[in-house]
mmCIF file of the C-alpha atoms, coordinates in Angstrom:
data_MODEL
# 
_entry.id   MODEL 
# 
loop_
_atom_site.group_PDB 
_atom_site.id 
_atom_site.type_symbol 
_atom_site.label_atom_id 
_atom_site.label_alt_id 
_atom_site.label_comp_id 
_atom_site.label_asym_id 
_atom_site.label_entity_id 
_atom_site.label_seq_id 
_atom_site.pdbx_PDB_ins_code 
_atom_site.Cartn_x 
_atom_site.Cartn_y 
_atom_site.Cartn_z 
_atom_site.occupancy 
_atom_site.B_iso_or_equiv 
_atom_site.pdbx_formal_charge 
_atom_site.auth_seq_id 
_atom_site.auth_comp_id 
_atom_site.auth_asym_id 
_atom_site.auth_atom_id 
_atom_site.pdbx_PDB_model_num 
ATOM 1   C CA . UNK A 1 1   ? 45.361 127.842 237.668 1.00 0.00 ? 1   UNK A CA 1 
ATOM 2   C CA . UNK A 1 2   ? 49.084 128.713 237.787 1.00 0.00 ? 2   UNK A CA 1 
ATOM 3   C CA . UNK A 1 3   ? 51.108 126.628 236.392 1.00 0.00 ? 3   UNK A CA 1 
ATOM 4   C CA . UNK A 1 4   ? 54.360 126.574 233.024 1.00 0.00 ? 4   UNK A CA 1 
ATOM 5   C CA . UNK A 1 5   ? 54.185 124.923 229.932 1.00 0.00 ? 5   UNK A CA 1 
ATOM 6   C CA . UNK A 1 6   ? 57.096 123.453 228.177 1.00 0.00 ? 6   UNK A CA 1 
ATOM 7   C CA . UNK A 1 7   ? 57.880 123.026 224.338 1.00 0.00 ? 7   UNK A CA 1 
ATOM 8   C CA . UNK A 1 8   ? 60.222 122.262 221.929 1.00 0.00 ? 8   UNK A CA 1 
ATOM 9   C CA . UNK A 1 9   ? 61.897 119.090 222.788 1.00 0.00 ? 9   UNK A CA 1 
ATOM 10  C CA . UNK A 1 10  ? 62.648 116.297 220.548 1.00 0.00 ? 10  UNK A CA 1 
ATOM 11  C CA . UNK A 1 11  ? 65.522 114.177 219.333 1.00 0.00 ? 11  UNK A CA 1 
ATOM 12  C CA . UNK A 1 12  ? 68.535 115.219 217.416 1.00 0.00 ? 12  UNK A CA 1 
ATOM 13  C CA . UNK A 1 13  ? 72.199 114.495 216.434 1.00 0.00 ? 13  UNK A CA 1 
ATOM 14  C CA . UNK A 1 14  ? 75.303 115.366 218.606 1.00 0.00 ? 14  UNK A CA 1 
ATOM 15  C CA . UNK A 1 15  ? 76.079 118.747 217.219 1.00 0.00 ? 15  UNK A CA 1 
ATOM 16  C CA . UNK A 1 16  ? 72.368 119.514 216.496 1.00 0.00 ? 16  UNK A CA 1 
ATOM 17  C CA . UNK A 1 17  ? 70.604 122.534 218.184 1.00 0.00 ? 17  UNK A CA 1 
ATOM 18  C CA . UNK A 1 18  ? 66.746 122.721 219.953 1.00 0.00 ? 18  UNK A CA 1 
ATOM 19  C CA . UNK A 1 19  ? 64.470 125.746 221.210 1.00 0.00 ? 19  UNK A CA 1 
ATOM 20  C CA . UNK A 1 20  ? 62.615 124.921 224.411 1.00 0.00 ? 20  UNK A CA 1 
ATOM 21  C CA . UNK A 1 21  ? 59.913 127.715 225.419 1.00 0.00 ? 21  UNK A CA 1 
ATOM 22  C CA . UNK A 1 22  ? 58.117 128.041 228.608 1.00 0.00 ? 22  UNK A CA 1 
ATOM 23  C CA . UNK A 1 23  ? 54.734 130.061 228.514 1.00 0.00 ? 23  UNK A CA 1 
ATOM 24  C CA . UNK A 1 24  ? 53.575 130.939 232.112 1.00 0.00 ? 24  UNK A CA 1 
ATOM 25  C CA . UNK A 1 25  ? 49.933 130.834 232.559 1.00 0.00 ? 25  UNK A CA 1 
ATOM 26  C CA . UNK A 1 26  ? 47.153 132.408 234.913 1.00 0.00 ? 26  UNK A CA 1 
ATOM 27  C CA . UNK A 1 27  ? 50.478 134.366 235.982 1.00 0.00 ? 27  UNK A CA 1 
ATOM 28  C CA . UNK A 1 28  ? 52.571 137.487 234.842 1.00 0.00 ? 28  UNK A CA 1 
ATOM 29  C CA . UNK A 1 29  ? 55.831 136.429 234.272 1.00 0.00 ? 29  UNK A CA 1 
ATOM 30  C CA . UNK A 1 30  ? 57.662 139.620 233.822 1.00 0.00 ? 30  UNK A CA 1 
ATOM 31  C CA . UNK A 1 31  ? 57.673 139.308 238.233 1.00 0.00 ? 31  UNK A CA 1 
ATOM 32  C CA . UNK A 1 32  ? 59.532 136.514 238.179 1.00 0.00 ? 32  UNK A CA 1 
ATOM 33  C CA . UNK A 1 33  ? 62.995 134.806 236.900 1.00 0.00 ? 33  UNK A CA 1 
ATOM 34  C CA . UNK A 1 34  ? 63.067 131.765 235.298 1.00 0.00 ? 34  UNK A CA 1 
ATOM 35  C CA . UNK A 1 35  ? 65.145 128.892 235.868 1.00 0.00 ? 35  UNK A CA 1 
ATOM 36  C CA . UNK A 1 36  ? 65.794 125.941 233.307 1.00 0.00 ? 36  UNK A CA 1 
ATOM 37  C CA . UNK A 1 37  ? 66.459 122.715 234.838 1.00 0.00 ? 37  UNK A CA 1 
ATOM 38  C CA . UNK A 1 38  ? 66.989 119.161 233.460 1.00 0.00 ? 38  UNK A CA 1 
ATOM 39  C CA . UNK A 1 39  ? 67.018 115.341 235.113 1.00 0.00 ? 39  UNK A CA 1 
ATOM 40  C CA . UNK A 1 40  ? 67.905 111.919 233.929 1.00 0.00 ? 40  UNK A CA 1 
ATOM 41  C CA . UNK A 1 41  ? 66.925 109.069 235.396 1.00 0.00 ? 41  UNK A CA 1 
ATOM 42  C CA . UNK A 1 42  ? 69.173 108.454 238.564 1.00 0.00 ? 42  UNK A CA 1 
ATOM 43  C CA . UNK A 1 43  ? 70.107 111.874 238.923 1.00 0.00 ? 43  UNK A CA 1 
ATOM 44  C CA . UNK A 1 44  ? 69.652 114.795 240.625 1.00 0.00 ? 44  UNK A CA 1 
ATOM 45  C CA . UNK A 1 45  ? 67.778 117.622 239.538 1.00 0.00 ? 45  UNK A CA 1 
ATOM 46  C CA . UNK A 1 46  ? 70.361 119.965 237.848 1.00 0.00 ? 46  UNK A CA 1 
ATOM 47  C CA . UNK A 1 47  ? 70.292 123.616 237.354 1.00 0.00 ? 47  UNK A CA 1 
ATOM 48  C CA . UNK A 1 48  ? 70.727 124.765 233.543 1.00 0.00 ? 48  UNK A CA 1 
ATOM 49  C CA . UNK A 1 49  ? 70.117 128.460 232.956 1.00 0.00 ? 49  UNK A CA 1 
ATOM 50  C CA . UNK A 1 50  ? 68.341 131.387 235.160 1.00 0.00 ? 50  UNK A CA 1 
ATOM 51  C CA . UNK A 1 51  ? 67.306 135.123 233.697 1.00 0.00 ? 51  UNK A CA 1 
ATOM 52  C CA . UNK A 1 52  ? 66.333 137.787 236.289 1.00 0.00 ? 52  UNK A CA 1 
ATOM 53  C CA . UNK A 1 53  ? 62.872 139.099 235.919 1.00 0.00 ? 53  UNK A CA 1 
ATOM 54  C CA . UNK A 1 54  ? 64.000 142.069 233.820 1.00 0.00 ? 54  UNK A CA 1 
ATOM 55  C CA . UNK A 1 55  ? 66.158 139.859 231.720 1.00 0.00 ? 55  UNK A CA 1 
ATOM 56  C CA . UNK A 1 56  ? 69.282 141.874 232.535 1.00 0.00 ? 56  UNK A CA 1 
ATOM 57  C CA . UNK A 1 57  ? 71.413 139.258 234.103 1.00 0.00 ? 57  UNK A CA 1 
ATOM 58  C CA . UNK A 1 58  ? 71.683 135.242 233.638 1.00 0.00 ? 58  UNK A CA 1 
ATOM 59  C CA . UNK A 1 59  ? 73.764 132.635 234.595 1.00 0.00 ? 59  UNK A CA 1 
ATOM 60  C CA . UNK A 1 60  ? 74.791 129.070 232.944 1.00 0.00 ? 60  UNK A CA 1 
ATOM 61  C CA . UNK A 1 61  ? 75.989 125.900 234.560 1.00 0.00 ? 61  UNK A CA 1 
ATOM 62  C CA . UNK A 1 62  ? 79.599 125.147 233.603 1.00 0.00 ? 62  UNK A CA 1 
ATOM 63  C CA . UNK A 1 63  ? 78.754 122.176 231.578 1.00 0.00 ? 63  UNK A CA 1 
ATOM 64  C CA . UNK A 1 64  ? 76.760 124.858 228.770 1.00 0.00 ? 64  UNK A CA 1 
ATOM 65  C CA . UNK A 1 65  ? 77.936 127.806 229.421 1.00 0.00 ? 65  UNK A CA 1 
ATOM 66  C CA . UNK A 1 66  ? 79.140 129.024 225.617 1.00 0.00 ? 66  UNK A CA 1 
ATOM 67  C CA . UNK A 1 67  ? 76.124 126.606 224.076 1.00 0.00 ? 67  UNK A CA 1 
ATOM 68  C CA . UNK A 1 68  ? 73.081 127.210 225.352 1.00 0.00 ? 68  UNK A CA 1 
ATOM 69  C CA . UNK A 1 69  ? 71.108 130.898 225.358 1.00 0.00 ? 69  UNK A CA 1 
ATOM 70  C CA . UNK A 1 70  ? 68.500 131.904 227.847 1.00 0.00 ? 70  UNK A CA 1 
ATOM 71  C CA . UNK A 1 71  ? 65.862 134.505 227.129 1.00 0.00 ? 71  UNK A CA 1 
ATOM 72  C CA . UNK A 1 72  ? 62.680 135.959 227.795 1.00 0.00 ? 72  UNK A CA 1 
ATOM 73  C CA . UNK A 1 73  ? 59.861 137.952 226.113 1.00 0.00 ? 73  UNK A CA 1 
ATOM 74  C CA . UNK A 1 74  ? 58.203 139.390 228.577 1.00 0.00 ? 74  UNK A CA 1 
ATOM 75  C CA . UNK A 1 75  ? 55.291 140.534 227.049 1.00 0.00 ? 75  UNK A CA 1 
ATOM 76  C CA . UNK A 1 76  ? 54.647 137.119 224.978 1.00 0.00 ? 76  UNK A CA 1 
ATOM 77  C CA . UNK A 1 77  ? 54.951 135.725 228.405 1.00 0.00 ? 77  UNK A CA 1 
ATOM 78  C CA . UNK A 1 78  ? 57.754 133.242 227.422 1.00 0.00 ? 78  UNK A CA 1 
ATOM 79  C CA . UNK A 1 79  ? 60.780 132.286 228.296 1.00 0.00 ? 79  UNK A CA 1 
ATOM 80  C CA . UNK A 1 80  ? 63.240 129.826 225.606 1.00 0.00 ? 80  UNK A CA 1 
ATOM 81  C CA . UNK A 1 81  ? 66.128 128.746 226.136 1.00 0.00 ? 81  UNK A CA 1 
ATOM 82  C CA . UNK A 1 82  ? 68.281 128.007 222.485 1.00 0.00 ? 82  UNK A CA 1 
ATOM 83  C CA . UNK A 1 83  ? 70.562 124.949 222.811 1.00 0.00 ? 83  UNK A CA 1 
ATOM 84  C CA . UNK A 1 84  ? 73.266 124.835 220.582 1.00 0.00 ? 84  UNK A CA 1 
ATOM 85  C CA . UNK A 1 85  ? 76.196 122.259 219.825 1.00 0.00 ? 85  UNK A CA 1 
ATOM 86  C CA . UNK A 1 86  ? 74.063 119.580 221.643 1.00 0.00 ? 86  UNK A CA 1 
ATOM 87  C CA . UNK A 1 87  ? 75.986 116.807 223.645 1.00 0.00 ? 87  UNK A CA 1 
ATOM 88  C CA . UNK A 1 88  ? 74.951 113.352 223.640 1.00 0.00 ? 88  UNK A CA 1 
ATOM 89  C CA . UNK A 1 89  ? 75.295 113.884 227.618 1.00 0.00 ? 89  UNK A CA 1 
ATOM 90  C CA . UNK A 1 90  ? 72.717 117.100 227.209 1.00 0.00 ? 90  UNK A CA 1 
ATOM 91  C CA . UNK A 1 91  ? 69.864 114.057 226.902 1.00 0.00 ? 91  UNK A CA 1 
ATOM 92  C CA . UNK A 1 92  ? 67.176 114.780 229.635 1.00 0.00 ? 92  UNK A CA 1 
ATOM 93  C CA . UNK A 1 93  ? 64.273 115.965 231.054 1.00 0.00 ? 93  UNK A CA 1 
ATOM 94  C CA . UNK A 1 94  ? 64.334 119.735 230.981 1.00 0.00 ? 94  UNK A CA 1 
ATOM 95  C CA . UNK A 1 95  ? 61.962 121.746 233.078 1.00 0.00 ? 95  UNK A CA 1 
ATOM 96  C CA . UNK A 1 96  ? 61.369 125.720 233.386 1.00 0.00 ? 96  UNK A CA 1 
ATOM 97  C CA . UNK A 1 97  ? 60.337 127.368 236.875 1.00 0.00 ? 97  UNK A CA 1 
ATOM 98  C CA . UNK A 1 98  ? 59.474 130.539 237.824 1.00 0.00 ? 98  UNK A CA 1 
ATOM 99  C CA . UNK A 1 99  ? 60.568 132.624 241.418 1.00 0.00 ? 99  UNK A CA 1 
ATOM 100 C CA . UNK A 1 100 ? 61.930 134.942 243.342 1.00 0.00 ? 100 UNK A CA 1 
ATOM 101 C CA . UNK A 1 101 ? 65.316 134.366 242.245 1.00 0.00 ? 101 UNK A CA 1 
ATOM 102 C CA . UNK A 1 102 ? 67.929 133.657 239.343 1.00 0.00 ? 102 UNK A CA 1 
ATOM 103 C CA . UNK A 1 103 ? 70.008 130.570 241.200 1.00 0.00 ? 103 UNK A CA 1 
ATOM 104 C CA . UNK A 1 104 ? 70.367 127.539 239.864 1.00 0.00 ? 104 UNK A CA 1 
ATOM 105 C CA . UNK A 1 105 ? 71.753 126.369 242.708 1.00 0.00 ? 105 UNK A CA 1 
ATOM 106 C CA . UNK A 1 106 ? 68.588 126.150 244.748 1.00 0.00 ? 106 UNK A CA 1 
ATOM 107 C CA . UNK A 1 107 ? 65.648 124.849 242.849 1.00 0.00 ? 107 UNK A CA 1 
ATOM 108 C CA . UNK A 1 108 ? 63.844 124.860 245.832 1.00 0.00 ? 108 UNK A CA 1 
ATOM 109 C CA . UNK A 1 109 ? 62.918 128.868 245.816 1.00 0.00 ? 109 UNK A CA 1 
ATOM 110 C CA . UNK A 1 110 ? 60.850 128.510 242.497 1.00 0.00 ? 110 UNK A CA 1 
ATOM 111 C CA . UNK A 1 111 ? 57.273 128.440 242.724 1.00 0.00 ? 111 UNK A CA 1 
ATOM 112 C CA . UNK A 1 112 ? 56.040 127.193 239.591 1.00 0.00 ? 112 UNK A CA 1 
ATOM 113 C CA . UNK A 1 113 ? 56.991 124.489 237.748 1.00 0.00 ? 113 UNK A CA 1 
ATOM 114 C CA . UNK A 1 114 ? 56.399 123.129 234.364 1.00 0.00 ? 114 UNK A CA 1 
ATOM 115 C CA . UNK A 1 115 ? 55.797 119.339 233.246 1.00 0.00 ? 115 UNK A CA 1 
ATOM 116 C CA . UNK A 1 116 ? 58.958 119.041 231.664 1.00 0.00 ? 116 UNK A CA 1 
ATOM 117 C CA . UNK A 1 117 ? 59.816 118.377 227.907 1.00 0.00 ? 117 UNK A CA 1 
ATOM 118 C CA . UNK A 1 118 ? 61.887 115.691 226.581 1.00 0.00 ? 118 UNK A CA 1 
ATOM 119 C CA . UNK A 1 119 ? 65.521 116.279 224.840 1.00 0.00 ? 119 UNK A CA 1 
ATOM 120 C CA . UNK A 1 120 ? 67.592 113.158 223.210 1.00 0.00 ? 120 UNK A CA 1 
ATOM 121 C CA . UNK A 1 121 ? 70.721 113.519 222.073 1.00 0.00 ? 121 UNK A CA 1 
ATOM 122 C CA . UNK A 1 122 ? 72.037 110.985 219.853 1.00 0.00 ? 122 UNK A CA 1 
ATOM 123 C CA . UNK A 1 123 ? 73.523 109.556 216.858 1.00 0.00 ? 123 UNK A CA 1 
# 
């Protein structure tokens, strides 16, 4: 029984702001960095935000970088990610995963994945 559990989605404004949090369970998650991704229909999977196990290094695709906020609590077992200034083109699916590396870039080196929570954007 491994497995992530997203919260914290919903609908909001252009300009509005959202907390997603992943809570890892049957798992310690202070072994593994976390990756936020997100997917709209049609799409490819898209890398959002990754935090090193330790917390003491990230990294932010281009098209948040300066909005969104990735952190972790290590000993809550959580990981958020705080979305600010939200775009009507932020609207998606957004997942968390845990692994052996922060990289966006290659979703295919997490191990565990969560269900995914829902984020709308729009007026």
């Amino acid at each position: 029984q491994l497995d992530l559990v997203e919260s914290g989605g919903g609908s909001v404004q252009p300009g509005g702001a959202l907390r997603l949090s992943c809570v890892a369970r049957g798992f310690a998650l202070n072994n593994y960095a976390i990756g936020w991704f997100r997917q709209t229909p049609g799409k490819e999977r898209e890398g959002v935000s990754c935090i090193t196990a330790s917390g003491g290094a990230r990294d932010y695709a281009d098209s948040v970088r300066g909005r969104f906020i990735i952190s972790r609590d290590n000993a809550k077992n959580t990981a958020y990610l705080q979305m600010n200034s939200l775009e009507s083109e932020d609207t998606a699916d957004y997942y968390c995963a845990a692994g052996p590396l922060c990289q966006i870039s290659t979703p295919l080196v997490y191990d565990f994945w969560g269900r995914g929570t829902q984020v709308t954007v729009s007026t």
